[in-house]
XYZ file of C-alpha atoms in Angstrom:
684
model
C 161.881 0.269 -64.450
C 158.365 -0.713 -63.442
C 157.690 -2.099 -60.016
C 158.121 -5.886 -59.964
C 155.657 -8.118 -58.098
C 158.085 -10.206 -56.070
C 155.266 -12.269 -54.548
C 154.381 -13.761 -57.911
C 154.834 -17.536 -58.145
C 153.809 -18.034 -61.758
C 156.677 -19.305 -63.934
C 155.705 -17.353 -67.038
C 155.329 -14.138 -65.128
C 158.669 -14.644 -63.377
C 160.272 -15.162 -66.808
C 158.563 -12.039 -68.110
C 159.834 -10.040 -65.130
C 163.430 -11.136 -65.846
C 163.010 -10.259 -69.546
C 161.549 -6.849 -68.704
C 164.453 -6.199 -66.367
C 166.999 -7.031 -69.063
C 165.181 -4.872 -71.618
C 165.448 -1.936 -69.236
C 169.226 -2.245 -69.631
C 170.503 -0.193 -72.566
C 172.816 -3.030 -73.627
C 169.762 -5.193 -74.494
C 167.458 -2.547 -75.972
C 166.997 -4.215 -79.383
C 167.844 -7.760 -78.302
C 165.681 -10.688 -79.493
C 165.222 -12.600 -76.269
C 162.992 -15.340 -77.672
C 165.203 -16.207 -80.633
C 168.554 -16.236 -78.871
C 170.471 -18.567 -76.586
C 169.799 -16.080 -73.806
C 166.244 -17.453 -73.689
C 167.562 -20.729 -72.257
C 169.447 -18.889 -69.537
C 166.310 -16.867 -68.715
C 164.303 -20.124 -68.470
C 166.850 -21.562 -66.040
C 166.784 -18.399 -63.939
C 162.964 -18.325 -63.925
C 162.761 -22.023 -62.974
C 165.238 -21.594 -60.122
C 163.383 -18.523 -58.914
C 160.079 -20.367 -59.106
C 161.345 -23.310 -57.018
C 162.988 -21.029 -54.475
C 159.855 -18.915 -54.142
C 157.658 -21.992 -53.778
C 159.851 -23.433 -51.042
C 159.999 -20.118 -49.219
C 156.237 -19.804 -49.430
C 155.695 -23.328 -48.126
C 158.146 -22.782 -45.279
C 156.287 -19.635 -44.307
C 152.969 -21.496 -44.371
C 154.204 -24.447 -42.352
C 155.332 -22.374 -39.377
C 151.752 -21.338 -38.549
C 149.185 -23.897 -37.415
C 146.373 -22.256 -39.375
C 148.164 -22.509 -42.723
C 150.288 -25.647 -42.208
C 149.338 -28.600 -44.402
C 151.801 -31.368 -43.489
C 150.544 -33.463 -40.600
C 153.893 -33.688 -38.807
C 154.154 -29.881 -38.828
C 150.622 -29.418 -37.528
C 151.279 -32.004 -34.803
C 154.558 -30.318 -33.850
C 152.942 -26.894 -33.630
C 150.099 -28.330 -31.544
C 152.613 -29.965 -29.213
C 154.217 -26.559 -28.642
C 150.999 -25.365 -27.055
C 150.466 -28.534 -25.028
C 147.993 -30.379 -27.258
C 148.320 -34.097 -27.933
C 146.273 -35.288 -30.930
C 144.022 -38.306 -30.423
C 145.441 -41.577 -31.638
C 143.450 -44.222 -33.426
C 141.362 -46.220 -30.968
C 140.840 -49.967 -30.848
C 137.297 -51.229 -31.106
C 136.169 -53.024 -27.940
C 134.014 -56.143 -27.660
C 132.821 -58.116 -24.672
C 132.980 -61.902 -24.811
C 132.467 -64.976 -22.662
C 133.493 -68.607 -22.970
C 134.163 -71.625 -20.783
C 136.798 -74.335 -20.568
C 135.555 -77.813 -19.622
C 138.292 -79.826 -17.882
C 136.182 -82.925 -17.148
C 138.246 -85.065 -19.518
C 141.625 -83.764 -18.364
C 143.890 -86.381 -16.811
C 145.379 -83.723 -14.548
C 142.821 -81.359 -13.066
C 144.058 -77.758 -12.981
C 142.954 -75.480 -10.164
C 143.161 -72.317 -12.247
C 143.493 -71.487 -15.941
C 145.152 -68.394 -17.380
C 144.223 -66.633 -20.590
C 147.542 -65.221 -21.726
C 147.925 -61.664 -22.918
C 148.024 -61.138 -26.660
C 145.671 -62.531 -29.284
C 142.406 -63.956 -27.953
C 140.082 -64.228 -30.930
C 139.753 -63.516 -34.619
C 136.670 -62.483 -36.512
C 135.056 -64.314 -39.317
C 135.010 -62.434 -42.585
C 133.631 -58.999 -41.717
C 133.066 -57.228 -44.993
C 136.301 -57.873 -46.852
C 138.527 -58.045 -43.768
C 139.215 -60.243 -40.772
C 140.121 -58.652 -37.444
C 142.148 -59.770 -34.457
C 141.108 -59.099 -30.864
C 143.596 -59.121 -27.983
C 144.061 -58.416 -24.293
C 146.951 -56.557 -22.671
C 147.125 -58.499 -19.376
C 146.842 -62.138 -18.348
C 143.461 -63.186 -16.952
C 143.307 -66.059 -14.466
C 140.080 -67.764 -13.340
C 139.461 -70.693 -10.964
C 138.195 -74.082 -12.076
C 134.913 -74.875 -10.312
C 133.277 -78.248 -10.864
C 135.597 -78.873 -13.837
C 134.537 -75.589 -15.470
C 136.659 -72.478 -15.899
C 134.414 -69.555 -16.758
C 135.804 -66.553 -18.592
C 132.881 -64.167 -18.272
C 132.513 -60.623 -19.603
C 136.047 -60.294 -20.925
C 136.778 -57.030 -22.725
C 138.886 -57.688 -25.823
C 140.383 -54.992 -28.016
C 140.797 -55.065 -31.771
C 144.388 -54.973 -32.886
C 147.592 -56.920 -33.279
C 149.594 -57.336 -30.077
C 153.073 -55.886 -30.725
C 156.110 -55.515 -28.467
C 159.214 -53.324 -28.680
C 162.378 -53.351 -26.560
C 164.905 -50.636 -25.700
C 168.129 -50.615 -23.680
C 169.271 -47.313 -22.237
C 172.684 -46.283 -23.591
C 174.636 -43.620 -21.707
C 176.927 -43.034 -24.698
C 174.047 -42.063 -26.974
C 172.876 -38.621 -25.838
C 170.391 -38.470 -28.721
C 168.789 -41.835 -28.023
C 165.107 -41.950 -28.944
C 162.417 -44.466 -28.040
C 160.335 -44.620 -31.207
C 157.609 -47.215 -31.712
C 158.006 -48.431 -35.297
C 154.283 -48.896 -36.097
C 151.541 -46.493 -37.088
C 147.853 -46.884 -36.128
C 148.750 -47.415 -32.474
C 146.124 -46.981 -29.796
C 148.196 -45.073 -27.246
C 145.759 -45.993 -24.455
C 146.924 -49.605 -24.831
C 150.639 -48.820 -24.444
C 152.068 -50.824 -21.570
C 155.589 -49.863 -20.445
C 157.565 -52.134 -18.131
C 160.978 -51.197 -16.685
C 163.715 -53.631 -15.628
C 167.121 -52.803 -14.089
C 168.708 -54.884 -16.850
C 167.594 -57.150 -19.632
C 168.206 -60.364 -17.654
C 166.638 -59.110 -14.437
C 163.382 -60.643 -13.195
C 162.426 -57.428 -11.372
C 159.818 -55.399 -13.183
C 158.200 -52.039 -12.603
C 155.317 -50.524 -14.494
C 155.642 -47.002 -15.817
C 152.498 -44.912 -16.136
C 151.661 -42.398 -18.797
C 151.513 -38.726 -17.861
C 149.955 -35.878 -19.811
C 151.508 -33.006 -17.883
C 154.166 -32.104 -15.322
C 151.676 -31.646 -12.503
C 152.245 -33.957 -9.528
C 155.355 -35.412 -11.223
C 158.367 -35.659 -8.931
C 161.929 -36.790 -9.520
C 160.941 -40.302 -8.383
C 157.767 -40.640 -10.468
C 157.937 -43.642 -12.868
C 156.235 -41.877 -15.774
C 156.572 -41.456 -19.495
C 155.101 -39.122 -22.073
C 153.873 -39.951 -25.584
C 154.453 -37.670 -28.563
C 153.290 -38.197 -32.117
C 156.079 -37.799 -34.660
C 156.388 -38.252 -38.405
C 154.417 -40.906 -40.329
C 151.803 -41.124 -37.538
C 154.258 -42.957 -35.276
C 154.865 -42.316 -31.583
C 157.884 -41.585 -29.422
C 158.185 -42.291 -25.700
C 159.792 -39.637 -23.511
C 161.173 -40.592 -20.096
C 162.077 -38.442 -17.096
C 165.368 -36.667 -16.488
C 165.569 -36.983 -12.719
C 163.880 -33.634 -12.155
C 160.538 -34.354 -13.726
C 160.138 -38.106 -13.697
C 162.472 -40.931 -12.760
C 165.573 -40.938 -14.977
C 166.789 -44.053 -16.799
C 170.223 -45.400 -16.067
C 172.431 -47.828 -17.892
C 171.716 -50.737 -18.421
C 167.967 -50.204 -17.792
C 165.754 -52.263 -20.084
C 162.350 -51.107 -21.368
C 159.616 -53.459 -22.626
C 156.745 -51.832 -24.501
C 153.549 -53.618 -25.559
C 150.733 -52.041 -27.579
C 148.001 -52.711 -30.123
C 148.138 -51.805 -33.798
C 144.505 -51.409 -34.764
C 142.156 -50.687 -37.679
C 140.204 -47.876 -36.047
C 136.521 -47.482 -36.874
C 136.642 -50.171 -39.564
C 136.459 -52.856 -36.884
C 133.219 -51.596 -35.307
C 130.259 -53.949 -35.429
C 132.070 -57.313 -35.310
C 129.765 -59.852 -33.658
C 131.203 -63.233 -34.646
C 134.510 -64.300 -33.072
C 136.460 -67.547 -32.945
C 138.893 -68.426 -30.176
C 142.524 -68.077 -31.208
C 144.226 -67.367 -27.901
C 146.587 -69.188 -25.579
C 145.374 -70.895 -22.417
C 147.711 -72.338 -19.821
C 147.486 -73.917 -16.401
C 148.628 -71.410 -13.851
C 150.646 -73.893 -11.801
C 152.922 -75.477 -14.417
C 152.194 -73.322 -17.471
C 150.985 -76.265 -19.577
C 149.148 -75.255 -22.739
C 145.432 -76.102 -22.920
C 143.828 -76.893 -26.259
C 140.751 -78.979 -25.415
C 137.349 -78.332 -23.892
C 137.156 -74.719 -25.089
C 133.606 -73.634 -25.871
C 132.449 -71.370 -28.653
C 132.872 -67.685 -27.896
C 129.713 -65.796 -26.988
C 129.885 -62.160 -28.067
C 127.967 -60.269 -25.389
C 128.603 -56.888 -26.975
C 129.647 -56.469 -30.632
C 132.741 -54.378 -31.147
C 132.288 -50.640 -30.762
C 134.132 -47.405 -29.936
C 136.826 -47.929 -32.581
C 138.069 -44.591 -33.864
C 140.473 -43.199 -36.439
C 143.444 -40.979 -35.727
C 142.558 -37.330 -35.263
C 142.483 -35.460 -38.544
C 144.591 -32.415 -39.351
C 141.460 -30.254 -39.479
C 140.414 -31.405 -36.014
C 143.874 -30.730 -34.572
C 143.812 -27.186 -35.939
C 140.360 -26.636 -34.453
C 140.882 -27.996 -30.965
C 144.558 -27.283 -30.294
C 144.085 -23.526 -30.036
C 140.895 -23.918 -28.009
C 142.577 -26.257 -25.562
C 145.462 -23.826 -25.206
C 143.000 -21.030 -24.536
C 141.501 -23.010 -21.643
C 144.966 -23.480 -20.052
C 143.786 -26.811 -18.637
C 141.200 -24.974 -16.586
C 137.461 -25.426 -16.932
C 135.941 -21.993 -16.445
C 133.696 -21.194 -19.405
C 131.264 -23.507 -21.179
C 133.687 -23.655 -24.092
C 136.424 -24.912 -21.768
C 134.235 -27.816 -20.694
C 133.422 -28.655 -24.329
C 137.118 -29.175 -25.065
C 138.147 -30.824 -21.817
C 135.329 -33.414 -21.613
C 136.478 -35.276 -24.791
C 139.950 -35.292 -23.239
C 138.819 -37.082 -20.073
C 136.259 -39.220 -21.925
C 137.719 -40.083 -25.360
C 134.566 -41.956 -26.422
C 132.746 -38.627 -26.741
C 131.195 -38.159 -30.177
C 129.584 -34.795 -29.465
C 129.134 -32.641 -26.387
C 127.011 -29.649 -25.483
C 127.702 -27.508 -22.421
C 125.818 -24.494 -21.120
C 125.843 -22.542 -17.884
C 123.040 -22.683 -15.378
C 122.593 -18.925 -15.749
C 121.097 -19.579 -19.206
C 118.168 -21.478 -17.705
C 114.858 -20.018 -16.660
C 114.911 -19.761 -13.692
C 118.724 -19.557 -13.617
C 120.809 -22.036 -11.603
C 123.992 -20.216 -10.711
C 127.127 -22.152 -9.869
C 126.245 -25.054 -12.134
C 127.363 -26.169 -15.562
C 125.200 -28.607 -17.524
C 126.684 -31.015 -20.042
C 125.059 -33.485 -22.381
C 127.341 -36.074 -23.963
C 126.701 -38.262 -26.996
C 128.987 -41.307 -26.797
C 130.429 -42.791 -29.973
C 128.278 -45.859 -29.517
C 124.969 -45.896 -27.720
C 122.692 -43.110 -26.642
C 123.172 -42.749 -22.908
C 125.967 -42.763 -20.360
C 125.801 -45.063 -17.382
C 125.832 -43.550 -13.903
C 129.301 -45.020 -13.387
C 130.661 -43.259 -16.480
C 129.011 -39.999 -15.427
C 130.627 -40.222 -12.001
C 134.034 -40.946 -13.549
C 133.758 -37.930 -15.851
C 132.751 -35.616 -13.017
C 135.612 -36.895 -10.874
C 138.142 -36.260 -13.655
C 136.697 -32.846 -14.459
C 137.261 -31.746 -10.848
C 140.989 -31.661 -11.674
C 140.298 -28.808 -14.092
C 137.222 -27.037 -12.721
C 137.195 -23.950 -10.562
C 135.983 -24.357 -7.000
C 132.322 -23.630 -6.442
C 131.183 -24.797 -9.876
C 129.332 -28.109 -10.086
C 129.074 -30.146 -13.271
C 125.745 -31.813 -13.964
C 125.693 -34.422 -16.739
C 122.234 -34.777 -18.219
C 120.946 -37.651 -20.296
C 120.923 -37.230 -24.034
C 117.759 -35.578 -25.304
C 116.820 -36.506 -28.834
C 114.775 -34.123 -30.928
C 113.409 -36.238 -33.751
C 112.358 -34.842 -37.104
C 109.659 -36.666 -39.051
C 108.637 -35.972 -42.610
C 105.866 -36.719 -45.064
C 107.281 -36.470 -48.587
C 105.114 -36.401 -51.698
C 107.437 -36.749 -54.674
C 106.080 -35.738 -58.086
C 107.797 -37.444 -60.987
C 107.620 -37.668 -64.770
C 106.598 -41.205 -65.674
C 108.444 -40.914 -68.986
C 111.797 -40.593 -67.168
C 111.408 -43.275 -64.497
C 110.716 -46.982 -64.613
C 108.289 -46.869 -61.709
C 107.228 -44.956 -58.663
C 108.950 -47.579 -56.488
C 112.258 -46.780 -58.167
C 111.820 -43.087 -57.377
C 110.911 -43.816 -53.748
C 113.961 -46.057 -53.321
C 116.362 -43.458 -54.683
C 114.851 -40.694 -52.556
C 114.893 -42.930 -49.481
C 118.584 -43.743 -49.946
C 119.503 -40.063 -50.233
C 117.489 -39.193 -47.135
C 119.267 -41.990 -45.248
C 122.649 -40.527 -46.188
C 121.570 -37.062 -45.083
C 120.267 -38.499 -41.803
C 123.677 -40.089 -41.134
C 125.667 -36.973 -42.053
C 127.617 -34.899 -39.538
C 125.425 -31.939 -40.376
C 122.715 -33.359 -38.125
C 124.335 -35.785 -35.731
C 125.872 -33.325 -33.334
C 124.886 -30.776 -30.747
C 124.142 -27.356 -32.108
C 123.019 -28.848 -35.418
C 120.337 -27.324 -37.614
C 117.912 -29.113 -39.879
C 117.870 -27.037 -43.060
C 114.530 -27.375 -44.759
C 115.583 -25.948 -48.130
C 118.583 -28.260 -48.277
C 116.349 -31.218 -47.443
C 113.998 -30.309 -50.303
C 116.939 -29.936 -52.676
C 118.244 -33.385 -51.697
C 114.865 -34.821 -52.660
C 114.544 -32.866 -55.921
C 118.069 -33.733 -57.065
C 117.738 -37.438 -56.273
C 116.591 -38.308 -59.776
C 116.095 -36.449 -63.040
C 112.522 -37.757 -63.216
C 111.516 -35.795 -60.092
C 109.724 -32.573 -60.978
C 108.924 -31.309 -57.467
C 108.075 -32.341 -53.950
C 105.641 -31.275 -51.247
C 107.176 -32.067 -47.865
C 105.756 -31.435 -44.404
C 107.745 -31.941 -41.230
C 107.073 -32.190 -37.527
C 109.133 -32.469 -34.364
C 108.914 -35.279 -31.830
C 110.128 -35.831 -28.302
C 109.822 -39.116 -26.418
C 108.677 -38.877 -22.805
C 110.015 -41.727 -20.673
C 107.258 -42.453 -18.201
C 107.759 -43.334 -14.545
C 105.017 -45.937 -14.154
C 102.747 -46.284 -11.135
C 103.985 -43.131 -9.454
C 102.911 -39.514 -9.437
C 105.507 -37.415 -11.232
C 105.880 -34.093 -12.973
C 107.264 -33.884 -16.497
C 108.894 -31.105 -18.485
C 109.301 -31.651 -22.225
C 111.343 -29.068 -24.118
C 111.433 -28.905 -27.920
C 113.664 -25.821 -28.071
C 111.731 -24.529 -31.112
C 108.597 -22.426 -31.326
C 105.349 -24.288 -32.077
C 103.133 -23.409 -35.011
C 99.505 -22.963 -33.965
C 97.150 -24.543 -36.482
C 94.185 -24.750 -34.108
C 93.331 -21.940 -31.762
C 90.760 -23.933 -29.865
C 88.042 -22.246 -31.898
C 86.684 -24.988 -34.134
C 88.050 -27.053 -36.974
C 90.300 -26.539 -39.961
C 89.394 -28.036 -43.314
C 86.581 -30.026 -41.727
C 89.011 -31.892 -39.444
C 89.884 -31.334 -35.845
C 93.564 -31.052 -35.201
C 95.597 -30.175 -32.149
C 98.914 -28.414 -32.076
C 100.459 -31.271 -30.154
C 99.659 -34.930 -30.559
C 100.685 -37.881 -28.468
C 100.639 -41.631 -28.516
C 98.267 -43.433 -26.159
C 98.729 -44.197 -22.480
C 96.681 -44.978 -19.382
C 96.459 -42.964 -16.174
C 94.968 -43.619 -12.789
C 91.394 -42.430 -12.339
C 90.515 -42.511 -16.060
C 89.324 -45.616 -17.884
C 90.688 -46.500 -21.305
C 93.470 -45.083 -23.437
C 94.034 -41.333 -23.238
C 96.094 -38.825 -25.217
C 97.526 -35.357 -24.702
C 95.875 -32.380 -26.382
C 96.284 -28.627 -26.099
C 94.041 -25.572 -25.951
C 95.537 -22.138 -26.621
C 94.510 -19.135 -24.569
C 93.604 -15.766 -26.038
C 97.228 -14.635 -26.290
C 98.002 -17.535 -28.637
C 101.371 -17.732 -26.864
C 100.503 -20.104 -24.029
C 97.789 -22.625 -23.298
C 96.746 -25.625 -21.258
C 97.148 -29.371 -21.677
C 94.126 -31.668 -21.470
C 93.605 -35.407 -21.555
C 91.363 -36.662 -24.340
C 89.798 -40.007 -25.189
C 88.659 -41.005 -28.655
C 85.104 -41.934 -29.515
C 86.282 -42.452 -33.091
C 89.448 -41.646 -35.024
C 87.956 -38.219 -35.769
C 86.006 -37.562 -32.577
C 87.418 -36.901 -29.117
C 86.162 -35.963 -25.663
C 88.086 -34.183 -22.957
C 88.261 -36.422 -19.884
C 90.523 -34.268 -17.712
C 91.348 -30.591 -18.059
C 94.336 -28.506 -17.041
C 96.786 -31.296 -16.396
C 99.612 -29.060 -17.549
C 100.681 -25.992 -19.498
C 102.161 -25.318 -22.907
C 104.339 -22.416 -24.034
C 104.080 -22.128 -27.816
C 106.815 -19.492 -28.025
C 109.424 -21.531 -26.105
C 108.236 -24.894 -27.413
C 107.819 -26.219 -23.892
C 105.269 -28.537 -22.264
C 104.913 -29.019 -18.501
C 102.714 -31.711 -16.972
C 101.432 -31.498 -13.420
C 101.787 -34.553 -11.174
C 100.219 -37.459 -13.006
C 100.243 -41.199 -12.370
C 100.909 -43.021 -15.647
C 100.009 -46.702 -15.436
C 101.099 -47.927 -18.869
C 102.002 -46.707 -22.352
C 101.093 -47.967 -25.816
C 104.742 -47.735 -26.901
C 107.617 -49.534 -25.202
C 111.115 -49.457 -26.674
C 113.165 -50.758 -23.745
C 111.361 -48.075 -21.743
C 107.698 -47.054 -21.526
C 107.426 -44.061 -23.864
C 104.891 -41.450 -24.844
C 105.607 -39.913 -28.232
C 104.741 -36.213 -28.410
C 104.872 -34.359 -31.723
C 104.305 -30.778 -32.840
C 104.584 -28.695 -36.005
C 107.489 -26.211 -35.804
C 106.910 -22.515 -36.399
C 109.945 -22.558 -38.676
C 110.815 -25.475 -40.921
C 114.466 -24.853 -40.043
C 114.853 -26.673 -36.726
C 117.761 -26.045 -34.337
C 119.222 -28.230 -31.606
C 118.998 -25.855 -28.632
C 121.458 -26.422 -25.766
C 121.343 -30.151 -24.967
C 118.946 -31.213 -27.735
C 120.438 -33.680 -30.214
C 118.742 -33.531 -33.607
C 118.086 -36.744 -35.499
C 116.146 -37.276 -38.701
C 113.996 -40.287 -37.844
C 114.058 -42.256 -41.090
C 111.640 -44.794 -39.605
C 109.036 -42.036 -39.578
C 109.754 -40.557 -42.990
C 106.930 -41.440 -45.355
C 107.641 -41.135 -49.079
C 104.830 -41.167 -51.614
C 105.493 -41.097 -55.342
C 102.902 -39.069 -57.251
C 102.436 -39.094 -61.024
C 102.992 -35.569 -62.306
C 100.370 -35.823 -65.014
C 101.172 -32.377 -66.390
C 104.902 -33.066 -66.892
C 104.137 -36.586 -68.125
C 101.847 -35.171 -70.838
C 98.666 -36.908 -69.728
C 96.875 -33.860 -68.399
C 98.290 -30.682 -69.920
C 95.337 -28.613 -68.667
C 95.865 -29.770 -65.084
C 92.240 -30.783 -64.654
C 93.154 -34.047 -62.924
C 96.319 -32.833 -61.194
C 96.771 -34.460 -57.808
C 97.123 -31.775 -55.123
C 99.153 -32.488 -51.972
C 98.682 -30.407 -48.841
C 101.583 -28.252 -47.673
C 100.348 -28.472 -44.096
C 100.434 -31.209 -41.499
C 97.548 -33.640 -41.326
C 94.561 -33.029 -39.099
C 94.611 -36.295 -37.171
C 93.850 -36.084 -33.487
C 96.564 -38.331 -32.117
C 99.761 -40.118 -33.108
C 99.666 -43.571 -34.573
C 96.918 -45.758 -35.926
C 93.777 -45.850 -33.800
C 92.156 -49.281 -33.504
C 88.379 -48.870 -33.600
C 88.003 -52.145 -31.673
C 89.890 -50.633 -28.768
C 87.704 -47.532 -28.862
C 84.571 -49.684 -28.799
C 85.667 -51.419 -25.596
C 86.318 -48.205 -23.712
C 83.964 -46.723 -21.163
C 81.072 -44.940 -22.899
C 81.504 -41.235 -23.201
C 80.060 -39.019 -20.518
C 80.612 -35.744 -22.320
C 79.979 -34.193 -25.663
C 82.572 -34.644 -28.443
C 85.098 -31.976 -29.254
C 83.595 -30.232 -32.249
C 83.705 -26.637 -31.082
C 84.952 -24.561 -28.156
C 82.593 -25.913 -25.519
C 82.316 -29.220 -23.742
C 80.165 -30.472 -20.882
C 82.827 -32.839 -19.666
C 83.168 -33.094 -15.930
C 86.864 -32.636 -15.235
C 89.267 -33.066 -12.377
C 92.131 -30.652 -11.797
C 95.209 -32.271 -10.309
C 96.739 -30.345 -7.453
C 100.449 -29.691 -7.851
C 102.448 -31.678 -5.333
C 105.884 -30.597 -4.288
C 106.690 -34.165 -3.269
C 106.336 -35.502 -6.806
C 109.579 -35.969 -8.713
C 110.142 -33.845 -11.813
C 111.497 -35.364 -15.002
C 112.969 -33.073 -17.633
C 113.051 -34.201 -21.263
C-alpha cells in the first residue's frame, strides 16, 4: 500500500487513509464503503484518531517554551530555568492630609493611620479604585494638628490569608486564592502558633544565594489561573516551618495599568489614637493628591515571558555583556519601560571598563539620582569586577513633520474633517510601541501610508520631516556641550549662497543670549570643502530673512555622524523654558528613516506636527488640466532659525556691525573662544 502521512491531522484525510488501507485488503476489494454500515465505524475510528493526534500534538508543543501556548505551561517552563514572570503592579499615588484635633475632648498625642484601605477614587472613567497602605503610619499631634504628609498609597484591595502548618499533610501548599496580586506588596508574618503574640517577618528571596538554614525567607511562584504559591524553607535552605506555626499573609489585589492617572481621592481609611486605639472620625481634611497615580502595570504577557526567560537564563544572573544588563536592569528596577545598554568600547574615543545604560521609566522622563544610585548598587550583585555602570539621562530624539494632505472635496465634508482624522491617526502612531522604545526606527514610508489611508478622500500627501534635540543650558557658567543626533545630516546649504532665493542653514536653533554679545543669537553652520564637517557660528537676525554672523567658530559639526560640539560658552538665558532652560536644535536627516542610536529615545512630537489640508483640484474635477494645481515643496523650509521671529525684538537689538549673510563672505569682526579644560562638558 501507499505510504501513509501519519502526521496528518485533517479528519477527512484520516478517514480517507483508513478507507485506502481497507481497500488494500483483498477482502474489501469491491466493497462500497460509503453506502454501508462500515462507514459509521470508519467515522468513529477517524474521529478517535483525530482527537488522539491533536492531543499528542498539543502535548508535544506544550513541553517546549517556544511552542507552548497555555500560560501555566509557559510559566512552568520559565520557572525551570530560574525565571519568575512579572506580576501585575499596583499604581502608586502620593497624598497628604491633616487631622485637626482642636475640638476633641481628649487630646491625643499621636494618631495612627491603620494599614489597609486609605482612600477611594471618584469615578475615573467607568471605574472607582481603592488605594491602601501595607503598614500602619503614626504621626505626632503638634498644636492640635496631625500631619500626614507625602504618604505613598497603592491601588488595590487589601486582602489577607492565613495558613497553619500541618505535619500530617506532606503535600500542603500555601496558595493565595486571588489573581492580579502585586507580589511586591506581599507581607508574610510568622507566629509560633495562632494565639501567640510573637511575630516575625519573613522576607522574599529570589534565589538560594546567601540563604542559610536559619534564614526566614519565602519564595513566590506563579501557578495556574495567574495565582501565586508561597514556598517556605526546609531547614537546609531557609528556616523550616514546624507545627503549629501560623502564617499571616497580606497583599494587594490590583487593577494594573487601568488605575494610572487617578488624581482625585476621598478619605476612606481608619484613624485611631495610638494610646487607647479609639477610632477618629472628625477633623479630617480633604486629601491633597501630590502625585497622581502612576507605575501601575499588567501581568507579564506570555510573549514577554518567552522572550526574556531564555535571555535571563543565558546571563546566568551575571552581568557581563550589554545584553545581560538589558535583562537584569528591569529585574532590579521593575518600573523600567525601556532600556538601552552599550559598552564604552563603542564610543569614540572608547571608554574601556564602562557600561552605559539609559533607562526610560514607566512614568516620567528621567531617573532621580537616588534611583540611579539604587540601581547601580543592586547591579553590583550581578556585575563582574572592574566594570562600572554609568546611568545616563534619557536623550529624546524628536521627530517633527510638516504634512500637506491633498484631498478630493467631493469625498470629504471639509478640510478640517480631513485634518482631524489624519491628526488622530498620527497621535496613535506616536503612542505606539514601534516608536516609544530604545532601538526604535521611524519608518517614513509607513508614516506616509498612515496618512494616505486615514480617509478615502485623501489622494496624496507631501510630508517633510526634521529631527530635533533639546539642549539643556547651564546658565551663567562657561560650559562645553555635545549634542548627538545619531543620524547623518542632509546638507541643503553648502555655505555657497542661497537656495530658491532663501537662505537656509543645515541646523537651526531657537534663540538665546550669551555673554559678550548683545541681543538674541542663534546657532548656524558652515560646511567646509569636504561637505562632511563644518563649523558652528552665532548669528543675529536683522530681519526674519537676513542674518549676520556675530561670532565665528564657536564649535564644530560632523554631518556624517550627526554630531554638534560647542566650545566653552556662557549662556545667560534662553527663549524657551520648559522646567529647564532649553535651546531647540533641529536638522534635516540624510535619510527619512530615522533610527534611535544607542541611548537615543525616538518620539514623534505631535505638538510640532503641522497638518495642512490642500484641495486636490485635479481629483475634485475643478482643474483637469492642472493649470491651478497647488504645488507643495518636498524639501524643508528655508527659514533661518526655529520659531517665530518677532520683528519688534529685532528692532530693539544693537545695530548690525557687519554685512548680512547673503553670500560666502562677511566683514563681521569675530571672537574665537579658547577651549578651556576647566569648563564642564554636557552631553545630549
